[in-house]
């Protein structure tokens, strides 16, 4: 065994050894910042997150409790995540690291804002003529020898794909990462059919083996520590539970899954972009798993949300430049794969799925959420998401984008989510297609309040607050009384279950005098010269 092998197995980390010399050399033609220095991305820029010592390991906090259509208690799940400090800290650090890399990558492109504006305009144009582009895509795909299917909802998508697999006698299906299939509950549906579904994306495979949903649209297992992954692999693949070296774990999963991939009867991929002009499906991955799913089996299936359409191939370059920089801070994904026609001797099927998208397209305040390219940038910057974990939302789409997408599927079940936001607007600022996310979050709050989709206690509190805030005299009196009470009441009377602001933090020190009282005393009637 070589010294390099020993270092790999022992977990020794040689950062320089992870970067190919041609990539690391100083005189390359990579992007450079305004100071002329080469920009660093992805593996070359990531700061290693220090793992907790094994003696201090803590159980991984689980996600929100699902109780049918009852409202998701995101706050309760978030409290459990916050109560696991090792996981919370690692999650926050990982995502903020990605957010910083995103900023470095975007600052290296002088025309970044112009690209965002152009991408937003292309999406708006496409959505305004979606029926025309869908018909064009179908016609071109059929001309390429592809079988095209339409699914009105997730249930129809699952039945259709199942029928295709059954008709071809498939016993196993390899699947690349696809948020649409998660949205449709495809894997759970297939669990009772006798056909094995194998996730080929590393993060998705980890989540599948742990019987969990993905917690992030790009990094499905970002909420887990290496110790969590070591435990999952030990239980499901028989690996060493004490070895949490990332290279050992990744290689173990590869060796375990590769035979399943090579023997699979069918493959399914998602879709990042669908080009109407050519009938092409484009997938962007960093592991090549979409290529495996699309090229190894004889039966190839692509699940496509109808909002993924773009008009022409020339538009693709705009979105490719935006996607990976926004998602991971890298200039491009390792693989950008184009699927246009079946290989000789094989079949290709494309399933165009609506699942509520047409209805959302008719929502005046919320239709622009269909522009989303699933980069996850809004999640990486959101202080609530970073500190509460994606599984606390109890939905396929979490974080800021989830707050405006999820209620379109089920207002009652996801009625609490739009209130899980500080409304700081950072999500809107980083969105590569310029969706006004924080404004839509606020709009959903109004809709849910008007339709009485919020708890009665909160409705009563908001109504009372409205009465006070609409009357200046009553507001000033209430502020004075509250300040006085906070100064004199015993601690147990202030910090109780009714005061949610006092959970996990101290109330601010109350001023002796309000600004209004100070202004009346020091400014009114004294002119403006002071």
Coordinates of C-alpha atoms in Angstrom, one line a residue:
X1 CA 0.0 0.0 0.0
X2 CA 1.4 3.4 -1.0
X3 CA 1.9 6.4 1.3
X4 CA -0.9 8.2 -0.5
X5 CA -3.3 5.2 0.2
X6 CA -2.3 5.3 3.8
X7 CA -3.0 9.0 4.1
X8 CA -6.4 8.5 2.4
X9 CA -7.4 5.7 4.7
X10 CA -6.3 7.4 7.8
X11 CA -8.2 10.6 6.9
X12 CA -5.2 12.8 6.4
X13 CA -6.1 15.7 4.2
X14 CA -3.8 17.1 1.6
X15 CA -5.8 19.9 0.1
X16 CA -3.3 20.5 -2.8
X17 CA -3.6 16.8 -3.7
X18 CA -7.3 17.1 -4.3
X19 CA -6.8 19.6 -7.1
X20 CA -5.5 18.6 -10.5
X21 CA -2.2 20.4 -11.3
X22 CA -3.7 21.8 -14.5
X23 CA -6.4 23.4 -12.5
X24 CA -4.1 24.6 -9.7
X25 CA -1.4 26.2 -11.9
X26 CA -1.0 29.9 -11.5
X27 CA -1.0 30.8 -15.2
X28 CA -4.3 29.3 -16.2
X29 CA -7.1 31.1 -17.9
X30 CA -9.7 30.8 -15.1
X31 CA -11.9 33.7 -14.1
X32 CA -10.2 36.4 -12.2
X33 CA -11.6 39.0 -9.8
X34 CA -11.2 42.8 -10.1
X35 CA -7.9 42.6 -8.4
X36 CA -6.6 40.3 -11.1
X37 CA -6.3 37.3 -8.8
X38 CA -7.6 33.9 -9.8
X39 CA -11.0 33.1 -8.3
X40 CA -11.2 29.9 -6.3
X41 CA -14.3 27.7 -6.4
X42 CA -15.8 24.7 -4.9
X43 CA -13.2 22.2 -3.5
X44 CA -10.4 24.6 -3.9
X45 CA -12.2 27.3 -1.9
X46 CA -14.1 25.3 0.7
X47 CA -12.9 25.7 4.2
X48 CA -12.9 22.3 6.0
X49 CA -15.6 22.1 8.6
X50 CA -14.1 20.7 11.7
X51 CA -15.9 17.5 12.8
X52 CA -16.9 17.1 16.4
X53 CA -14.8 14.7 18.4
X54 CA -16.4 11.2 18.6
X55 CA -16.8 11.5 22.3
X56 CA -19.1 14.5 21.8
X57 CA -21.3 13.0 19.1
X58 CA -25.0 13.8 19.3
X59 CA -28.0 12.1 17.6
X60 CA -29.0 13.7 14.4
X61 CA -32.2 15.8 14.9
X62 CA -35.1 14.6 12.8
X63 CA -37.5 16.7 10.7
X64 CA -41.0 18.0 11.2
X65 CA -43.7 15.6 12.3
X66 CA -46.1 15.0 9.5
X67 CA -49.8 14.6 10.6
X68 CA -51.8 14.4 7.4
X69 CA -53.0 17.9 6.3
X70 CA -52.5 19.4 9.8
X71 CA -50.3 22.5 9.7
X72 CA -46.6 21.8 9.9
X73 CA -45.1 22.8 13.2
X74 CA -41.9 24.2 11.8
X75 CA -41.1 26.0 15.0
X76 CA -41.1 22.8 17.0
X77 CA -38.8 21.0 14.6
X78 CA -36.5 24.0 14.5
X79 CA -36.2 24.0 18.3
X80 CA -35.1 20.4 18.2
X81 CA -32.5 21.3 15.5
X82 CA -31.3 24.2 17.6
X83 CA -31.0 21.9 20.6
X84 CA -28.4 19.9 18.7
X85 CA -25.5 22.5 18.8
X86 CA -23.0 20.4 16.9
X87 CA -25.4 19.9 13.9
X88 CA -26.7 23.4 14.0
X89 CA -23.2 24.9 14.0
X90 CA -21.9 22.7 11.2
X91 CA -25.1 23.3 9.1
X92 CA -24.8 27.1 9.5
X93 CA -21.1 27.1 8.7
X94 CA -21.4 24.9 5.6
X95 CA -24.1 27.0 4.1
X96 CA -22.6 30.3 4.9
X97 CA -19.3 29.0 3.4
X98 CA -21.2 28.3 0.1
X99 CA -22.9 31.7 0.3
X100 CA -19.5 33.4 0.5
X101 CA -18.2 31.4 -2.4
X102 CA -21.2 32.5 -4.4
X103 CA -20.4 36.1 -3.7
X104 CA -16.8 35.7 -4.9
X105 CA -17.9 33.9 -8.1
X106 CA -20.5 36.6 -8.9
X107 CA -18.2 39.5 -8.3
X108 CA -15.8 38.0 -10.9
X109 CA -18.4 38.6 -13.6
X110 CA -18.9 42.4 -14.4
X111 CA -22.2 41.6 -16.3
X112 CA -23.7 39.6 -13.4
X113 CA -26.7 41.8 -12.9
X114 CA -27.3 42.0 -16.6
X115 CA -27.3 38.2 -16.7
X116 CA -29.9 38.1 -13.9
X117 CA -32.1 40.6 -15.7
X118 CA -31.9 38.6 -18.9
X119 CA -32.6 35.3 -17.3
X120 CA -35.6 36.8 -15.5
X121 CA -36.9 38.2 -18.8
X122 CA -36.4 34.9 -20.7
X123 CA -38.4 33.1 -18.0
X124 CA -41.2 35.7 -18.0
X125 CA -41.4 35.5 -21.8
X126 CA -41.5 31.7 -21.7
X127 CA -44.1 31.5 -19.0
X128 CA -46.3 34.0 -20.9
X129 CA -46.3 31.6 -23.9
X130 CA -45.9 28.4 -22.1
X131 CA -48.5 26.5 -24.1
X132 CA -46.8 27.4 -27.4
X133 CA -43.3 26.3 -26.2
X134 CA -44.7 23.1 -24.7
X135 CA -46.2 22.1 -28.0
X136 CA -43.0 23.0 -29.8
X137 CA -41.0 20.9 -27.4
X138 CA -43.3 17.9 -27.8
X139 CA -43.2 18.1 -31.6
X140 CA -39.4 18.4 -31.7
X141 CA -38.9 15.6 -29.1
X142 CA -41.2 13.3 -31.1
X143 CA -39.3 14.1 -34.3
X144 CA -36.2 13.0 -32.5
X145 CA -37.7 9.6 -31.8
X146 CA -38.7 10.3 -28.2
X147 CA -42.0 9.1 -26.6
X148 CA -43.7 12.1 -24.9
X149 CA -46.2 11.8 -22.1
X150 CA -48.2 14.3 -20.1
X151 CA -49.1 14.0 -16.4
X152 CA -51.6 16.3 -14.8
X153 CA -50.3 15.7 -11.2
X154 CA -47.8 13.7 -9.2
X155 CA -50.1 10.6 -8.9
X156 CA -50.4 10.4 -12.7
X157 CA -46.7 10.8 -13.1
X158 CA -46.0 7.9 -10.7
X159 CA -48.6 5.6 -12.4
X160 CA -47.3 6.5 -15.8
X161 CA -43.6 5.8 -15.0
X162 CA -44.6 2.6 -13.1
X163 CA -46.5 1.4 -16.2
X164 CA -43.5 2.0 -18.4
X165 CA -41.3 0.0 -16.1
X166 CA -43.8 -2.8 -15.8
X167 CA -44.3 -3.0 -19.6
X168 CA -40.6 -3.3 -20.1
X169 CA -40.2 -5.9 -17.4
X170 CA -37.9 -3.7 -15.3
X171 CA -36.9 -4.9 -11.9
X172 CA -34.7 -2.0 -10.9
X173 CA -34.5 1.7 -11.7
X174 CA -31.4 3.9 -11.2
X175 CA -32.4 7.5 -10.6
X176 CA -30.5 10.8 -10.6
X177 CA -31.4 13.7 -8.3
X178 CA -34.8 15.1 -9.2
X179 CA -36.8 17.5 -7.0
X180 CA -39.8 16.9 -9.2
X181 CA -39.9 13.2 -8.3
X182 CA -39.5 14.1 -4.7
X183 CA -42.5 16.5 -5.1
X184 CA -44.5 13.7 -6.6
X185 CA -43.6 11.2 -3.9
X186 CA -42.3 8.8 -6.6
X187 CA -39.9 6.8 -4.4
X188 CA -42.5 6.1 -1.8
X189 CA -45.0 5.1 -4.5
X190 CA -42.5 2.7 -6.0
X191 CA -41.7 1.1 -2.6
X192 CA -44.8 -1.1 -2.9
X193 CA -44.4 -2.2 -6.5
X194 CA -41.6 -4.7 -6.3
X195 CA -39.3 -2.5 -8.5
X196 CA -36.2 -1.3 -6.7
X197 CA -35.3 2.4 -7.0
X198 CA -31.6 3.2 -6.5
X199 CA -30.6 6.8 -6.0
X200 CA -27.3 7.6 -7.8
X201 CA -26.6 11.0 -6.3
X202 CA -24.4 10.6 -3.2
X203 CA -26.5 12.9 -1.1
X204 CA -29.8 11.4 -2.2
X205 CA -28.4 7.9 -1.7
X206 CA -27.5 8.8 1.9
X207 CA -31.0 10.1 2.5
X208 CA -32.6 7.1 0.9
X209 CA -30.6 4.7 3.1
X210 CA -31.5 6.8 6.1
X211 CA -35.2 6.8 5.1
X212 CA -35.3 10.6 5.0
X213 CA -36.3 13.2 2.4
X214 CA -33.6 15.6 1.0
X215 CA -33.2 18.7 3.1
X216 CA -31.8 21.0 0.4
X217 CA -32.4 21.2 -3.4
X218 CA -28.7 21.0 -4.2
X219 CA -27.1 19.3 -1.2
X220 CA -29.7 16.8 0.0
X221 CA -27.7 15.6 3.1
X222 CA -26.1 18.9 4.1
X223 CA -27.8 18.7 7.6
X224 CA -25.8 15.5 8.4
X225 CA -22.3 15.3 9.9
X226 CA -19.7 12.8 8.7
X227 CA -20.4 10.8 11.9
X228 CA -24.1 10.6 10.9
X229 CA -23.2 9.3 7.5
X230 CA -20.7 6.8 9.0
X231 CA -23.5 5.5 11.2
X232 CA -26.0 5.2 8.3
X233 CA -23.5 3.4 6.1
X234 CA -22.5 1.0 8.9
X235 CA -26.1 0.0 9.3
X236 CA -26.9 -0.4 5.6
X237 CA -23.6 -1.3 4.0
X238 CA -21.6 -2.8 6.8
X239 CA -18.8 -0.2 6.7
X240 CA -16.7 0.7 9.7
X241 CA -18.9 2.9 12.0
X242 CA -15.8 4.5 13.5
X243 CA -14.3 5.7 10.2
X244 CA -15.9 9.0 9.3
X245 CA -13.3 10.0 6.7
X246 CA -15.1 11.5 3.7
X247 CA -13.1 9.7 1.1
X248 CA -13.6 6.4 2.7
X249 CA -17.3 6.9 3.0
X250 CA -17.7 8.1 -0.6
X251 CA -15.7 5.3 -2.0
X252 CA -17.6 2.7 0.1
X253 CA -20.9 4.0 -1.3
X254 CA -19.5 4.0 -4.8
X255 CA -18.3 0.4 -4.6
X256 CA -21.7 -0.7 -3.1
X257 CA -23.9 1.1 -5.6
X258 CA -21.9 0.8 -8.9
X259 CA -22.9 -2.9 -9.4
X260 CA -26.6 -1.9 -8.9
X261 CA -26.1 0.8 -11.6
X262 CA -24.5 -1.5 -14.1
X263 CA -27.3 -4.1 -13.7
X264 CA -30.2 -1.7 -13.7
X265 CA -33.1 -2.2 -16.2
X266 CA -34.1 1.4 -16.5
X267 CA -32.9 4.9 -15.7
X268 CA -34.7 8.1 -14.7
X269 CA -33.3 11.6 -14.6
X270 CA -34.7 15.0 -13.7
X271 CA -34.4 18.1 -15.8
X272 CA -32.7 21.4 -15.2
X273 CA -33.7 23.0 -18.6
X274 CA -35.8 21.8 -21.5
X275 CA -35.1 23.5 -24.8
X276 CA -38.2 23.9 -26.9
X277 CA -36.3 24.6 -30.1
X278 CA -34.6 21.2 -30.2
X279 CA -36.6 19.0 -27.8
X280 CA -33.5 18.6 -25.6
X281 CA -33.4 17.8 -21.9
X282 CA -30.3 19.3 -20.1
X283 CA -29.1 18.1 -16.7
X284 CA -26.4 19.7 -14.6
X285 CA -24.6 17.4 -12.1
X286 CA -21.2 17.2 -10.3
X287 CA -21.1 13.4 -10.1
X288 CA -22.1 12.3 -13.6
X289 CA -25.0 10.4 -12.1
X290 CA -27.5 11.7 -14.7
X291 CA -25.2 10.4 -17.4
X292 CA -25.2 6.9 -15.7
X293 CA -29.0 6.9 -15.4
X294 CA -29.4 8.1 -19.0
X295 CA -26.8 6.0 -20.7
X296 CA -26.4 2.6 -18.9
X297 CA -29.9 1.1 -19.1
X298 CA -31.9 0.5 -22.3
X299 CA -34.9 2.3 -21.0
X300 CA -34.4 6.0 -20.3
X301 CA -37.0 8.2 -18.7
X302 CA -36.9 12.0 -18.0
X303 CA -39.3 13.7 -15.6
X304 CA -39.8 17.3 -16.5
X305 CA -41.7 20.1 -14.7
X306 CA -43.4 22.2 -17.4
X307 CA -41.9 25.4 -16.0
X308 CA -38.4 24.1 -17.0
X309 CA -38.9 25.2 -20.6
X310 CA -36.7 27.7 -22.3
X311 CA -37.2 28.8 -25.9
X312 CA -33.8 28.3 -27.7
X313 CA -30.4 26.7 -27.2
X314 CA -28.8 30.2 -27.2
X315 CA -30.6 31.0 -24.0
X316 CA -29.1 28.0 -22.3
X317 CA -25.7 29.8 -21.8
X318 CA -27.3 32.5 -19.7
X319 CA -28.7 30.0 -17.2
X320 CA -25.7 27.8 -17.1
X321 CA -23.5 30.8 -16.1
X322 CA -26.0 31.6 -13.3
X323 CA -26.8 28.2 -12.0
X324 CA -23.7 26.7 -10.5
X325 CA -22.3 30.1 -9.4
X326 CA -25.5 30.7 -7.4
X327 CA -25.7 27.2 -6.1
X328 CA -22.1 26.4 -5.1
X329 CA -19.9 29.3 -6.1
X330 CA -18.3 27.3 -9.0
X331 CA -18.3 28.5 -12.6
X332 CA -20.0 25.5 -14.0
X333 CA -21.1 22.0 -12.9
X334 CA -18.7 19.1 -13.7
X335 CA -21.2 17.7 -16.2
X336 CA -23.7 19.5 -18.3
X337 CA -25.5 16.8 -20.2
X338 CA -27.8 17.1 -23.2
X339 CA -30.3 14.3 -23.9
X340 CA -32.0 14.7 -27.3
X341 CA -32.7 11.3 -28.8
X342 CA -32.4 7.6 -27.8
X343 CA -29.3 5.7 -28.5
X344 CA -29.6 2.9 -31.1
X345 CA -31.5 0.0 -29.6
X346 CA -32.9 1.9 -26.7
X347 CA -36.0 3.8 -25.8
X348 CA -36.3 7.4 -24.4
X349 CA -39.5 8.7 -22.7
X350 CA -40.1 12.2 -21.5
X351 CA -42.9 13.0 -19.0
X352 CA -44.1 16.6 -18.8
X353 CA -45.6 17.2 -15.4
X354 CA -48.0 20.0 -14.4
X355 CA -48.8 19.2 -10.7
X356 CA -50.3 22.6 -9.9
X357 CA -48.0 24.7 -12.1
X358 CA -50.8 25.8 -14.4
X359 CA -52.9 26.9 -11.5
X360 CA -49.9 28.8 -10.0
X361 CA -49.3 30.5 -13.4
X362 CA -52.7 32.1 -12.9
X363 CA -51.9 33.6 -9.5
X364 CA -51.2 37.3 -10.0
X365 CA -48.9 37.6 -7.0
X366 CA -47.2 34.2 -7.1
X367 CA -46.7 33.2 -10.7
X368 CA -43.1 34.4 -10.9
X369 CA -42.1 31.7 -8.4
X370 CA -42.2 29.4 -11.6
X371 CA -39.0 31.2 -12.7
X372 CA -37.1 29.3 -10.0
X373 CA -34.1 27.2 -11.4
X374 CA -33.6 25.3 -8.1
X375 CA -30.1 26.7 -7.3
X376 CA -30.7 26.9 -3.5
X377 CA -29.0 30.3 -3.2
X378 CA -31.9 31.6 -1.1
X379 CA -31.5 28.8 1.3
X380 CA -27.8 29.3 1.7
X381 CA -28.3 32.9 2.7
X382 CA -31.4 32.6 4.9
X383 CA -30.7 32.9 8.6
X384 CA -33.8 30.9 9.5
X385 CA -33.0 28.0 7.2
X386 CA -29.3 27.8 8.1
X387 CA -30.2 27.6 11.8
X388 CA -33.3 25.3 11.7
X389 CA -32.4 22.8 9.0
X390 CA -34.3 22.0 5.8
X391 CA -36.2 19.0 7.3
X392 CA -37.9 21.3 9.8
X393 CA -40.1 22.7 7.0
X394 CA -41.8 19.3 6.4
X395 CA -42.0 19.9 2.7
X396 CA -40.1 19.0 -0.5
X397 CA -39.2 22.7 -0.9
X398 CA -37.8 24.3 2.2
X399 CA -36.2 27.7 2.9
X400 CA -37.4 30.9 1.3
X401 CA -38.4 29.4 -2.0
X402 CA -40.4 26.8 -0.2
X403 CA -42.3 29.4 1.7
X404 CA -43.9 30.7 -1.5
X405 CA -44.1 27.4 -3.4
X406 CA -45.5 25.0 -0.7
X407 CA -48.8 26.8 0.0
X408 CA -49.7 26.5 -3.7
X409 CA -49.8 22.8 -3.1
X410 CA -51.7 22.8 0.2
X411 CA -52.6 26.0 2.0
X412 CA -53.7 24.4 5.2
X413 CA -50.7 22.0 5.6
X414 CA -48.1 24.7 4.9
X415 CA -49.9 27.7 6.4
X416 CA -47.3 28.2 9.0
X417 CA -44.3 28.3 6.7
X418 CA -44.6 31.9 5.4
X419 CA -44.2 33.1 9.0
X420 CA -40.8 31.3 9.3
X421 CA -38.9 34.3 7.9
X422 CA -37.2 37.4 9.1
X423 CA -38.2 39.3 5.9
X424 CA -34.7 40.6 5.5
X425 CA -34.8 40.4 1.7
X426 CA -31.4 38.6 1.3
X427 CA -33.2 35.8 -0.6
X428 CA -34.4 38.2 -3.2
X429 CA -31.0 39.8 -3.5
X430 CA -29.2 36.5 -4.4
X431 CA -31.9 35.0 -6.6
X432 CA -30.4 34.5 -10.1
X433 CA -33.7 35.0 -11.8
X434 CA -34.8 37.9 -9.6
X435 CA -37.9 36.4 -8.0
X436 CA -39.2 38.9 -5.4
X437 CA -39.2 36.1 -2.8
X438 CA -39.6 38.2 0.4
X439 CA -42.4 40.2 -1.1
X440 CA -44.2 37.0 -2.0
X441 CA -43.7 35.7 1.5
X442 CA -45.4 38.8 2.9
X443 CA -48.2 38.4 0.3
X444 CA -48.8 34.8 1.4
X445 CA -49.1 36.0 5.0
X446 CA -51.9 38.3 3.9
X447 CA -53.7 35.6 1.9
X448 CA -53.5 33.1 4.7
X449 CA -54.8 35.6 7.3
X450 CA -57.7 36.6 5.0
X451 CA -58.6 33.0 4.4
X452 CA -58.3 32.2 8.2
X453 CA -55.5 29.6 7.6
X454 CA -53.6 30.7 10.7
X455 CA -54.3 29.6 14.3
X456 CA -57.2 31.3 16.2
X457 CA -54.8 32.6 18.9
X458 CA -52.6 34.3 16.3
X459 CA -55.7 35.7 14.5
X460 CA -56.8 37.2 17.8
X461 CA -53.4 38.6 18.5
X462 CA -53.1 40.1 15.1
X463 CA -56.6 41.6 15.3
X464 CA -55.7 43.2 18.6
X465 CA -52.4 44.5 17.3
X466 CA -54.2 46.0 14.3
X467 CA -56.6 47.9 16.6
X468 CA -53.7 49.3 18.6
X469 CA -51.4 50.1 15.7
X470 CA -54.2 51.9 13.9
X471 CA -54.7 54.4 16.8
X472 CA -51.6 56.5 17.6
X473 CA -52.8 57.4 21.1
X474 CA -53.5 53.8 22.0
X475 CA -50.2 52.7 20.5
X476 CA -48.2 55.2 22.6
X477 CA -50.1 54.2 25.7
X478 CA -49.5 50.5 25.1
X479 CA -45.8 51.1 24.5
X480 CA -45.5 53.0 27.7
X481 CA -47.4 50.4 29.7
X482 CA -45.3 47.5 28.2
X483 CA -42.0 49.3 28.9
X484 CA -43.0 49.9 32.5
X485 CA -44.2 46.3 32.9
X486 CA -40.9 44.9 31.5
X487 CA -38.9 47.0 34.0
X488 CA -40.9 45.9 37.1
X489 CA -42.5 42.5 36.5
X490 CA -40.7 39.5 38.0
X491 CA -38.7 37.3 35.5
X492 CA -41.2 34.4 35.5
X493 CA -44.0 36.8 34.5
X494 CA -42.0 37.9 31.4
X495 CA -40.4 34.7 30.3
X496 CA -43.3 32.3 29.9
X497 CA -44.8 30.2 27.1
X498 CA -47.0 33.1 26.0
X499 CA -43.9 35.3 25.2
X500 CA -42.4 33.5 22.3
X501 CA -39.8 36.4 21.9
X502 CA -38.3 35.3 25.2
X503 CA -37.5 31.8 24.0
X504 CA -33.7 31.4 23.8
X505 CA -32.9 35.1 24.1
X506 CA -33.1 38.0 26.5
X507 CA -35.6 40.8 26.0
X508 CA -34.0 44.1 25.1
X509 CA -33.5 46.7 27.8
X510 CA -36.5 49.0 27.9
X511 CA -35.8 52.7 27.4
X512 CA -37.0 55.2 30.1
X513 CA -38.4 57.4 27.4
X514 CA -39.9 56.7 24.0
X515 CA -38.7 58.5 20.9
X516 CA -42.0 60.3 20.5
X517 CA -41.9 61.6 24.1
X518 CA -38.2 62.7 23.6
X519 CA -39.1 64.5 20.4
X520 CA -42.0 66.4 21.9
X521 CA -39.7 67.4 24.8
X522 CA -36.7 68.4 22.8
X523 CA -37.7 69.3 19.3
X524 CA -41.4 70.3 18.9
X525 CA -41.9 74.1 19.2
X526 CA -38.1 74.8 19.3
X527 CA -37.6 75.2 15.5
X528 CA -35.3 73.2 13.3
X529 CA -32.0 75.0 14.1
X530 CA -31.0 72.6 16.9

